[in-house]
């Protein structure tokens, strides 16, 4: 479904990603793990059209989207749930959800989806008229995920969804991502929590200093001595 070929990302003299190739098949949950600064966020941002692509090609459903705009990419069915959640703090919960659907024109279906979101996330319904900035970190993460779902994506890019959340909320967020995938949405998950990311994925890639160092099934990477030593605490 998503193919990345020889992709590099540079910011001036800084080479953040150095010629990586990876693939996410339809229905898969693929994890991209690696330390701080490995280039994971740059990769997701480039896929969404908001970070530079210096070399390489990005193919979504057989179509070259390397030069596509963020809007075109979202319209093609790829949504991004960004690092740090990035909800619109001054807008209400409901307005944030509406923005998730801003490229859709099927108004009746949007209303149905909104109802479904409120049913799925009762806390968001309860807080629907509150500014999103007043929500807790976990609630904001739910909102960011619900906002991404409002675009009716076929694939979602999750960037560090567990970052800065309390352990009990982290479990809820990972359960939700697993559920989303079961519903048939393809997932590319960036996580520093390597154990959780490897446990829940079909396949994974390890990125180190902008280069792919390992790839395989979650189980294979969990058994790999290099991964165990550096990312799973031995
Ligand atoms: P993190 O988990 O901290 O987000 P990451 O694996 O997602 O790390 P990136 O954020 O992609 O890594 O960063 C990769 C490299 O690119 C780092 O050296 C970083 O300092 C650099 N970098 C990222 N964004 C920019 C930018 N806008 N301008 C200049 N350098 C950048």
PDB file of C-alpha atoms and ligand atoms in Angstrom:
ATOM      1  CA  UNK A   1       0.000   0.000   0.000  1.00  0.00           C
ATOM      2  CA  UNK A   2       2.806   2.377   0.990  1.00  0.00           C
ATOM      3  CA  UNK A   3       6.249   2.048  -0.551  1.00  0.00           C
ATOM      4  CA  UNK A   4       9.212   4.225   0.348  1.00  0.00           C
ATOM      5  CA  UNK A   5      12.168   3.911  -2.002  1.00  0.00           C
ATOM      6  CA  UNK A   6      15.630   5.238  -1.232  1.00  0.00           C
ATOM      7  CA  UNK A   7      14.216   8.153   0.739  1.00  0.00           C
ATOM      8  CA  UNK A   8      16.508  10.818   2.190  1.00  0.00           C
ATOM      9  CA  UNK A   9      15.641  13.929   4.161  1.00  0.00           C
ATOM     10  CA  UNK A  10      18.075  16.798   4.717  1.00  0.00           C
ATOM     11  CA  UNK A  11      17.710  20.038   6.627  1.00  0.00           C
ATOM     12  CA  UNK A  12      20.539  22.146   5.178  1.00  0.00           C
ATOM     13  CA  UNK A  13      23.691  20.298   6.138  1.00  0.00           C
ATOM     14  CA  UNK A  14      21.928  17.904   8.516  1.00  0.00           C
ATOM     15  CA  UNK A  15      21.149  14.530   6.947  1.00  0.00           C
ATOM     16  CA  UNK A  16      18.213  13.303   9.055  1.00  0.00           C
ATOM     17  CA  UNK A  17      17.372  10.247   6.902  1.00  0.00           C
ATOM     18  CA  UNK A  18      19.865   8.634   4.538  1.00  0.00           C
ATOM     19  CA  UNK A  19      18.359   6.590   1.745  1.00  0.00           C
ATOM     20  CA  UNK A  20      15.914   4.216   3.431  1.00  0.00           C
ATOM     21  CA  UNK A  21      13.460   1.870   1.736  1.00  0.00           C
ATOM     22  CA  UNK A  22      10.497   0.359   3.489  1.00  0.00           C
ATOM     23  CA  UNK A  23       7.052  -0.951   2.787  1.00  0.00           C
ATOM     24  CA  UNK A  24       3.699  -1.169   4.543  1.00  0.00           C
ATOM     25  CA  UNK A  25       1.228  -3.659   3.092  1.00  0.00           C
ATOM     26  CA  UNK A  26      -2.521  -3.175   3.197  1.00  0.00           C
ATOM     27  CA  UNK A  27      -3.915  -4.118   6.618  1.00  0.00           C
ATOM     28  CA  UNK A  28      -0.512  -4.351   8.275  1.00  0.00           C
ATOM     29  CA  UNK A  29       0.667  -2.686  11.451  1.00  0.00           C
ATOM     30  CA  UNK A  30       4.298  -1.761  10.880  1.00  0.00           C
ATOM     31  CA  UNK A  31       6.447  -0.196  13.611  1.00  0.00           C
ATOM     32  CA  UNK A  32       9.399   2.094  13.105  1.00  0.00           C
ATOM     33  CA  UNK A  33      11.593   2.146  16.185  1.00  0.00           C
ATOM     34  CA  UNK A  34      14.816   3.925  17.073  1.00  0.00           C
ATOM     35  CA  UNK A  35      16.393   6.334  19.534  1.00  0.00           C
ATOM     36  CA  UNK A  36      15.844  10.083  19.761  1.00  0.00           C
ATOM     37  CA  UNK A  37      17.005  11.824  16.611  1.00  0.00           C
ATOM     38  CA  UNK A  38      17.112   8.638  14.508  1.00  0.00           C
ATOM     39  CA  UNK A  39      14.929  10.257  11.853  1.00  0.00           C
ATOM     40  CA  UNK A  40      11.556   8.688  12.640  1.00  0.00           C
ATOM     41  CA  UNK A  41       9.582  11.922  12.876  1.00  0.00           C
ATOM     42  CA  UNK A  42      11.244  13.294   9.741  1.00  0.00           C
ATOM     43  CA  UNK A  43      10.165  10.164   7.872  1.00  0.00           C
ATOM     44  CA  UNK A  44       6.515  10.492   8.931  1.00  0.00           C
ATOM     45  CA  UNK A  45       6.501  14.228   8.235  1.00  0.00           C
ATOM     46  CA  UNK A  46       7.934  13.660   4.774  1.00  0.00           C
ATOM     47  CA  UNK A  47       5.274  11.020   4.081  1.00  0.00           C
ATOM     48  CA  UNK A  48       2.636  13.625   4.937  1.00  0.00           C
ATOM     49  CA  UNK A  49       4.211  16.253   2.712  1.00  0.00           C
ATOM     50  CA  UNK A  50       5.474  18.496   5.526  1.00  0.00           C
ATOM     51  CA  UNK A  51       9.201  17.655   5.627  1.00  0.00           C
ATOM     52  CA  UNK A  52      11.619  17.837   2.719  1.00  0.00           C
ATOM     53  CA  UNK A  53      12.227  14.812   0.500  1.00  0.00           C
ATOM     54  CA  UNK A  54      15.785  15.161  -0.805  1.00  0.00           C
ATOM     55  CA  UNK A  55      15.953  11.897  -2.725  1.00  0.00           C
ATOM     56  CA  UNK A  56      13.716   8.928  -3.320  1.00  0.00           C
ATOM     57  CA  UNK A  57      10.106   8.158  -4.077  1.00  0.00           C
ATOM     58  CA  UNK A  58       6.965   7.650  -2.005  1.00  0.00           C
ATOM     59  CA  UNK A  59       4.254   5.515  -3.571  1.00  0.00           C
ATOM     60  CA  UNK A  60       0.762   5.245  -2.072  1.00  0.00           C
ATOM     61  CA  UNK A  61      -1.572   2.703  -3.660  1.00  0.00           C
ATOM     62  CA  UNK A  62       0.551   2.665  -6.795  1.00  0.00           C
ATOM     63  CA  UNK A  63       0.542   6.461  -7.184  1.00  0.00           C
ATOM     64  CA  UNK A  64       3.702   8.541  -6.817  1.00  0.00           C
ATOM     65  CA  UNK A  65       3.017  11.091  -4.033  1.00  0.00           C
ATOM     66  CA  UNK A  66       6.613  12.274  -3.624  1.00  0.00           C
ATOM     67  CA  UNK A  67       5.707  15.828  -4.633  1.00  0.00           C
ATOM     68  CA  UNK A  68       2.113  15.838  -3.404  1.00  0.00           C
ATOM     69  CA  UNK A  69       0.864  18.472  -0.951  1.00  0.00           C
ATOM     70  CA  UNK A  70      -0.341  17.578   2.580  1.00  0.00           C
ATOM     71  CA  UNK A  71      -3.897  18.195   1.401  1.00  0.00           C
ATOM     72  CA  UNK A  72      -3.565  15.844  -1.595  1.00  0.00           C
ATOM     73  CA  UNK A  73      -2.030  13.169   0.642  1.00  0.00           C
ATOM     74  CA  UNK A  74      -4.864  13.409   3.166  1.00  0.00           C
ATOM     75  CA  UNK A  75      -7.385  13.220   0.325  1.00  0.00           C
ATOM     76  CA  UNK A  76      -5.701  10.049  -0.863  1.00  0.00           C
ATOM     77  CA  UNK A  77      -6.474   8.494   2.526  1.00  0.00           C
ATOM     78  CA  UNK A  78      -3.276   8.889   4.557  1.00  0.00           C
ATOM     79  CA  UNK A  79      -3.775  10.665   7.894  1.00  0.00           C
ATOM     80  CA  UNK A  80      -1.122  11.751  10.386  1.00  0.00           C
ATOM     81  CA  UNK A  81      -1.431  11.678  14.147  1.00  0.00           C
ATOM     82  CA  UNK A  82       1.503  13.938  15.053  1.00  0.00           C
ATOM     83  CA  UNK A  83       4.052  13.829  17.842  1.00  0.00           C
ATOM     84  CA  UNK A  84       2.939  15.910  20.811  1.00  0.00           C
ATOM     85  CA  UNK A  85      -0.676  15.516  19.648  1.00  0.00           C
ATOM     86  CA  UNK A  86      -0.911  19.074  18.239  1.00  0.00           C
ATOM     87  CA  UNK A  87      -4.576  19.578  18.935  1.00  0.00           C
ATOM     88  CA  UNK A  88      -5.843  23.117  18.312  1.00  0.00           C
ATOM     89  CA  UNK A  89      -5.771  24.266  21.928  1.00  0.00           C
ATOM     90  CA  UNK A  90      -8.125  27.239  21.574  1.00  0.00           C
ATOM     91  CA  UNK A  91     -10.735  25.384  19.556  1.00  0.00           C
ATOM     92  CA  UNK A  92     -13.297  23.156  21.215  1.00  0.00           C
ATOM     93  CA  UNK A  93     -13.121  19.382  21.113  1.00  0.00           C
ATOM     94  CA  UNK A  94     -15.958  19.344  18.585  1.00  0.00           C
ATOM     95  CA  UNK A  95     -14.259  21.929  16.359  1.00  0.00           C
ATOM     96  CA  UNK A  96     -11.066  19.872  16.420  1.00  0.00           C
ATOM     97  CA  UNK A  97     -13.032  16.855  15.232  1.00  0.00           C
ATOM     98  CA  UNK A  98     -14.725  18.905  12.503  1.00  0.00           C
ATOM     99  CA  UNK A  99     -11.297  19.983  11.277  1.00  0.00           C
ATOM    100  CA  UNK A 100     -10.337  16.334  10.914  1.00  0.00           C
ATOM    101  CA  UNK A 101     -13.099  16.073   8.315  1.00  0.00           C
ATOM    102  CA  UNK A 102     -12.448  19.416   6.606  1.00  0.00           C
ATOM    103  CA  UNK A 103     -11.665  17.884   3.207  1.00  0.00           C
ATOM    104  CA  UNK A 104     -14.823  15.769   3.146  1.00  0.00           C
ATOM    105  CA  UNK A 105     -18.035  16.932   1.513  1.00  0.00           C
ATOM    106  CA  UNK A 106     -20.354  14.140   2.697  1.00  0.00           C
ATOM    107  CA  UNK A 107     -21.968  16.189   5.472  1.00  0.00           C
ATOM    108  CA  UNK A 108     -24.466  13.575   6.625  1.00  0.00           C
ATOM    109  CA  UNK A 109     -21.740  10.959   6.915  1.00  0.00           C
ATOM    110  CA  UNK A 110     -19.524  13.424   8.802  1.00  0.00           C
ATOM    111  CA  UNK A 111     -22.299  13.905  11.370  1.00  0.00           C
ATOM    112  CA  UNK A 112     -22.657  10.133  11.707  1.00  0.00           C
ATOM    113  CA  UNK A 113     -18.914   9.774  12.206  1.00  0.00           C
ATOM    114  CA  UNK A 114     -18.960  12.512  14.826  1.00  0.00           C
ATOM    115  CA  UNK A 115     -21.700  10.642  16.716  1.00  0.00           C
ATOM    116  CA  UNK A 116     -19.694   7.448  16.437  1.00  0.00           C
ATOM    117  CA  UNK A 117     -16.576   9.205  17.776  1.00  0.00           C
ATOM    118  CA  UNK A 118     -18.505  10.535  20.772  1.00  0.00           C
ATOM    119  CA  UNK A 119     -19.888   7.072  21.415  1.00  0.00           C
ATOM    120  CA  UNK A 120     -16.423   5.581  21.212  1.00  0.00           C
ATOM    121  CA  UNK A 121     -14.822   8.313  23.349  1.00  0.00           C
ATOM    122  CA  UNK A 122     -17.399   9.333  25.978  1.00  0.00           C
ATOM    123  CA  UNK A 123     -14.887  11.688  27.596  1.00  0.00           C
ATOM    124  CA  UNK A 124     -14.729  13.687  24.351  1.00  0.00           C
ATOM    125  CA  UNK A 125     -18.504  13.910  24.244  1.00  0.00           C
ATOM    126  CA  UNK A 126     -18.562  15.137  27.820  1.00  0.00           C
ATOM    127  CA  UNK A 127     -15.949  17.783  26.972  1.00  0.00           C
ATOM    128  CA  UNK A 128     -17.134  18.603  23.454  1.00  0.00           C
ATOM    129  CA  UNK A 129     -17.615  22.333  24.142  1.00  0.00           C
ATOM    130  CA  UNK A 130     -14.360  22.734  26.073  1.00  0.00           C
ATOM    131  CA  UNK A 131     -11.201  24.158  24.510  1.00  0.00           C
ATOM    132  CA  UNK A 132      -8.964  21.228  23.609  1.00  0.00           C
ATOM    133  CA  UNK A 133      -6.080  22.838  25.509  1.00  0.00           C
ATOM    134  CA  UNK A 134      -7.904  22.185  28.799  1.00  0.00           C
ATOM    135  CA  UNK A 135      -7.876  18.398  28.289  1.00  0.00           C
ATOM    136  CA  UNK A 136      -5.346  16.122  29.987  1.00  0.00           C
ATOM    137  CA  UNK A 137      -2.511  14.657  27.907  1.00  0.00           C
ATOM    138  CA  UNK A 138      -4.322  11.333  27.537  1.00  0.00           C
ATOM    139  CA  UNK A 139      -7.561  13.030  26.507  1.00  0.00           C
ATOM    140  CA  UNK A 140      -5.689  15.133  23.970  1.00  0.00           C
ATOM    141  CA  UNK A 141      -4.174  11.960  22.516  1.00  0.00           C
ATOM    142  CA  UNK A 142      -7.661  10.450  22.186  1.00  0.00           C
ATOM    143  CA  UNK A 143      -8.778  13.646  20.478  1.00  0.00           C
ATOM    144  CA  UNK A 144      -5.801  13.587  18.096  1.00  0.00           C
ATOM    145  CA  UNK A 145      -6.609   9.981  17.173  1.00  0.00           C
ATOM    146  CA  UNK A 146     -10.331  10.715  16.788  1.00  0.00           C
ATOM    147  CA  UNK A 147      -9.476  13.758  14.643  1.00  0.00           C
ATOM    148  CA  UNK A 148      -7.340  11.587  12.362  1.00  0.00           C
ATOM    149  CA  UNK A 149     -10.176   9.032  12.122  1.00  0.00           C
ATOM    150  CA  UNK A 150     -12.617  11.790  11.096  1.00  0.00           C
ATOM    151  CA  UNK A 151     -10.866  11.985   7.715  1.00  0.00           C
ATOM    152  CA  UNK A 152     -11.863   8.327   7.124  1.00  0.00           C
ATOM    153  CA  UNK A 153      -8.269   7.327   6.400  1.00  0.00           C
ATOM    154  CA  UNK A 154      -7.147   4.037   4.890  1.00  0.00           C
ATOM    155  CA  UNK A 155      -3.744   4.402   6.550  1.00  0.00           C
ATOM    156  CA  UNK A 156      -2.706   6.320   9.689  1.00  0.00           C
ATOM    157  CA  UNK A 157       0.793   7.437  10.625  1.00  0.00           C
ATOM    158  CA  UNK A 158       1.158   7.564  14.425  1.00  0.00           C
ATOM    159  CA  UNK A 159       4.103   9.532  15.809  1.00  0.00           C
ATOM    160  CA  UNK A 160       5.021   8.593  19.396  1.00  0.00           C
ATOM    161  CA  UNK A 161       1.437   8.252  20.609  1.00  0.00           C
ATOM    162  CA  UNK A 162       2.592   7.146  24.079  1.00  0.00           C
ATOM    163  CA  UNK A 163       4.993  10.041  24.662  1.00  0.00           C
ATOM    164  CA  UNK A 164       4.503  11.797  28.005  1.00  0.00           C
ATOM    165  CA  UNK A 165       1.416   9.804  29.016  1.00  0.00           C
ATOM    166  CA  UNK A 166       0.770   7.985  32.304  1.00  0.00           C
ATOM    167  CA  UNK A 167       1.274   4.172  32.090  1.00  0.00           C
ATOM    168  CA  UNK A 168      -2.434   3.348  32.414  1.00  0.00           C
ATOM    169  CA  UNK A 169      -3.300   5.723  29.567  1.00  0.00           C
ATOM    170  CA  UNK A 170      -0.478   4.310  27.429  1.00  0.00           C
ATOM    171  CA  UNK A 171      -2.151   0.887  27.534  1.00  0.00           C
ATOM    172  CA  UNK A 172      -5.446   2.444  26.449  1.00  0.00           C
ATOM    173  CA  UNK A 173      -3.759   4.221  23.544  1.00  0.00           C
ATOM    174  CA  UNK A 174      -2.025   1.045  22.340  1.00  0.00           C
ATOM    175  CA  UNK A 175      -5.288  -0.928  22.679  1.00  0.00           C
ATOM    176  CA  UNK A 176      -6.985   1.711  20.576  1.00  0.00           C
ATOM    177  CA  UNK A 177      -4.339   1.506  17.853  1.00  0.00           C
ATOM    178  CA  UNK A 178      -4.690  -2.293  17.810  1.00  0.00           C
ATOM    179  CA  UNK A 179      -8.465  -1.875  17.481  1.00  0.00           C
ATOM    180  CA  UNK A 180      -8.108   0.618  14.629  1.00  0.00           C
ATOM    181  CA  UNK A 181      -5.948  -1.847  12.786  1.00  0.00           C
ATOM    182  CA  UNK A 182      -8.483  -4.636  13.376  1.00  0.00           C
ATOM    183  CA  UNK A 183     -11.075  -2.403  11.755  1.00  0.00           C
ATOM    184  CA  UNK A 184      -9.000  -2.612   8.588  1.00  0.00           C
ATOM    185  CA  UNK A 185      -7.018   0.618   8.734  1.00  0.00           C
ATOM    186  CA  UNK A 186      -3.338   0.164   7.878  1.00  0.00           C
ATOM    187  CA  UNK A 187      -0.945   1.563  10.497  1.00  0.00           C
ATOM    188  CA  UNK A 188       2.621   2.874  10.463  1.00  0.00           C
ATOM    189  CA  UNK A 189       3.606   3.406  14.094  1.00  0.00           C
ATOM    190  CA  UNK A 190       6.645   5.358  15.261  1.00  0.00           C
ATOM    191  CA  UNK A 191       7.506   4.603  18.864  1.00  0.00           C
ATOM    192  CA  UNK A 192      10.364   4.933  21.300  1.00  0.00           C
ATOM    193  CA  UNK A 193       8.612   2.381  23.486  1.00  0.00           C
ATOM    194  CA  UNK A 194      10.237  -0.414  21.492  1.00  0.00           C
ATOM    195  CA  UNK A 195       8.792  -3.259  23.521  1.00  0.00           C
ATOM    196  CA  UNK A 196       5.175  -2.227  22.985  1.00  0.00           C
ATOM    197  CA  UNK A 197       5.807  -1.340  19.338  1.00  0.00           C
ATOM    198  CA  UNK A 198       7.412  -4.719  18.589  1.00  0.00           C
ATOM    199  CA  UNK A 199       4.852  -6.680  20.540  1.00  0.00           C
ATOM    200  CA  UNK A 200       1.866  -5.283  18.679  1.00  0.00           C
ATOM    201  CA  UNK A 201       3.246  -5.040  15.118  1.00  0.00           C
ATOM    202  CA  UNK A 202       3.343  -7.449  12.171  1.00  0.00           C
ATOM    203  CA  UNK A 203       6.706  -6.164  11.023  1.00  0.00           C
ATOM    204  CA  UNK A 204       9.157  -3.542  12.197  1.00  0.00           C
ATOM    205  CA  UNK A 205      12.119  -1.493  11.050  1.00  0.00           C
ATOM    206  CA  UNK A 206      14.900  -0.175  13.263  1.00  0.00           C
ATOM    207  CA  UNK A 207      16.270   3.227  12.324  1.00  0.00           C
ATOM    208  CA  UNK A 208      19.624   4.425  13.679  1.00  0.00           C
ATOM    209  CA  UNK A 209      21.130   7.802  12.783  1.00  0.00           C
ATOM    210  CA  UNK A 210      19.020   7.990   9.624  1.00  0.00           C
ATOM    211  CA  UNK A 211      19.817   4.471   8.386  1.00  0.00           C
ATOM    212  CA  UNK A 212      17.828   1.246   8.511  1.00  0.00           C
ATOM    213  CA  UNK A 213      19.714  -1.194  10.719  1.00  0.00           C
ATOM    214  CA  UNK A 214      17.268  -4.055  11.088  1.00  0.00           C
ATOM    215  CA  UNK A 215      13.955  -5.249   9.711  1.00  0.00           C
ATOM    216  CA  UNK A 216      11.784  -8.256  10.346  1.00  0.00           C
ATOM    217  CA  UNK A 217       8.722  -9.443  12.188  1.00  0.00           C
ATOM    218  CA  UNK A 218       8.139  -8.035  15.661  1.00  0.00           C
ATOM    219  CA  UNK A 219       9.147 -11.410  17.081  1.00  0.00           C
ATOM    220  CA  UNK A 220      12.370 -11.523  15.065  1.00  0.00           C
ATOM    221  CA  UNK A 221      13.415  -8.073  16.194  1.00  0.00           C
ATOM    222  CA  UNK A 222      12.564  -8.839  19.816  1.00  0.00           C
ATOM    223  CA  UNK A 223      14.890 -11.833  19.642  1.00  0.00           C
ATOM    224  CA  UNK A 224      17.690  -9.892  17.928  1.00  0.00           C
ATOM    225  CA  UNK A 225      20.619  -9.365  20.349  1.00  0.00           C
ATOM    226  CA  UNK A 226      21.380  -5.851  19.017  1.00  0.00           C
ATOM    227  CA  UNK A 227      17.777  -4.754  19.466  1.00  0.00           C
ATOM    228  CA  UNK A 228      17.558  -6.411  22.894  1.00  0.00           C
ATOM    229  CA  UNK A 229      20.728  -4.777  24.121  1.00  0.00           C
ATOM    230  CA  UNK A 230      20.053  -1.245  22.858  1.00  0.00           C
ATOM    231  CA  UNK A 231      16.259  -0.960  22.949  1.00  0.00           C
ATOM    232  CA  UNK A 232      14.777  -3.600  25.250  1.00  0.00           C
ATOM    233  CA  UNK A 233      17.135  -3.342  28.192  1.00  0.00           C
ATOM    234  CA  UNK A 234      19.134  -6.530  27.498  1.00  0.00           C
TER     235      UNK A 234
HETATM  236  P1  LIG B   1      12.511  12.194  18.131  1.00  0.00           P
HETATM  237  O1  LIG B   1      12.056  10.931  18.740  1.00  0.00           O
HETATM  238  O2  LIG B   1      13.320  13.035  19.049  1.00  0.00           O
HETATM  239  O3  LIG B   1      11.445  12.964  17.425  1.00  0.00           O
HETATM  240  P2  LIG B   1      13.311  11.192  15.595  1.00  0.00           P
HETATM  241  O4  LIG B   1      13.851   9.827  15.442  1.00  0.00           O
HETATM  242  O5  LIG B   1      11.893  11.368  15.261  1.00  0.00           O
HETATM  243  O6  LIG B   1      13.582  11.739  17.039  1.00  0.00           O
HETATM  244  P3  LIG B   1      13.869  13.410  13.890  1.00  0.00           P
HETATM  245  O7  LIG B   1      13.021  14.332  14.716  1.00  0.00           O
HETATM  246  O8  LIG B   1      13.371  12.992  12.588  1.00  0.00           O
HETATM  247  O9  LIG B   1      14.229  12.129  14.721  1.00  0.00           O
HETATM  248  O10 LIG B   1      15.307  14.095  13.733  1.00  0.00           O
HETATM  249  C1  LIG B   1      16.353  13.529  12.961  1.00  0.00           C
HETATM  250  C2  LIG B   1      17.506  14.520  12.866  1.00  0.00           C
HETATM  251  O11 LIG B   1      17.113  15.654  12.100  1.00  0.00           O
HETATM  252  C3  LIG B   1      17.969  15.054  14.202  1.00  0.00           C
HETATM  253  O12 LIG B   1      19.371  15.200  14.146  1.00  0.00           O
HETATM  254  C4  LIG B   1      17.299  16.404  14.291  1.00  0.00           C
HETATM  255  O13 LIG B   1      18.035  17.287  15.093  1.00  0.00           O
HETATM  256  C5  LIG B   1      17.257  16.848  12.848  1.00  0.00           C
HETATM  257  N1  LIG B   1      16.098  17.716  12.541  1.00  0.00           N
HETATM  258  C6  LIG B   1      14.796  17.384  12.684  1.00  0.00           C
HETATM  259  N2  LIG B   1      13.978  18.379  12.292  1.00  0.00           N
HETATM  260  C7  LIG B   1      14.811  19.398  11.891  1.00  0.00           C
HETATM  261  C8  LIG B   1      14.590  20.716  11.361  1.00  0.00           C
HETATM  262  N3  LIG B   1      13.358  21.191  11.142  1.00  0.00           N
HETATM  263  N4  LIG B   1      15.692  21.454  11.058  1.00  0.00           N
HETATM  264  C9  LIG B   1      16.945  20.972  11.258  1.00  0.00           C
HETATM  265  N5  LIG B   1      17.212  19.734  11.734  1.00  0.00           N
HETATM  266  C10 LIG B   1      16.171  18.956  12.053  1.00  0.00           C
END
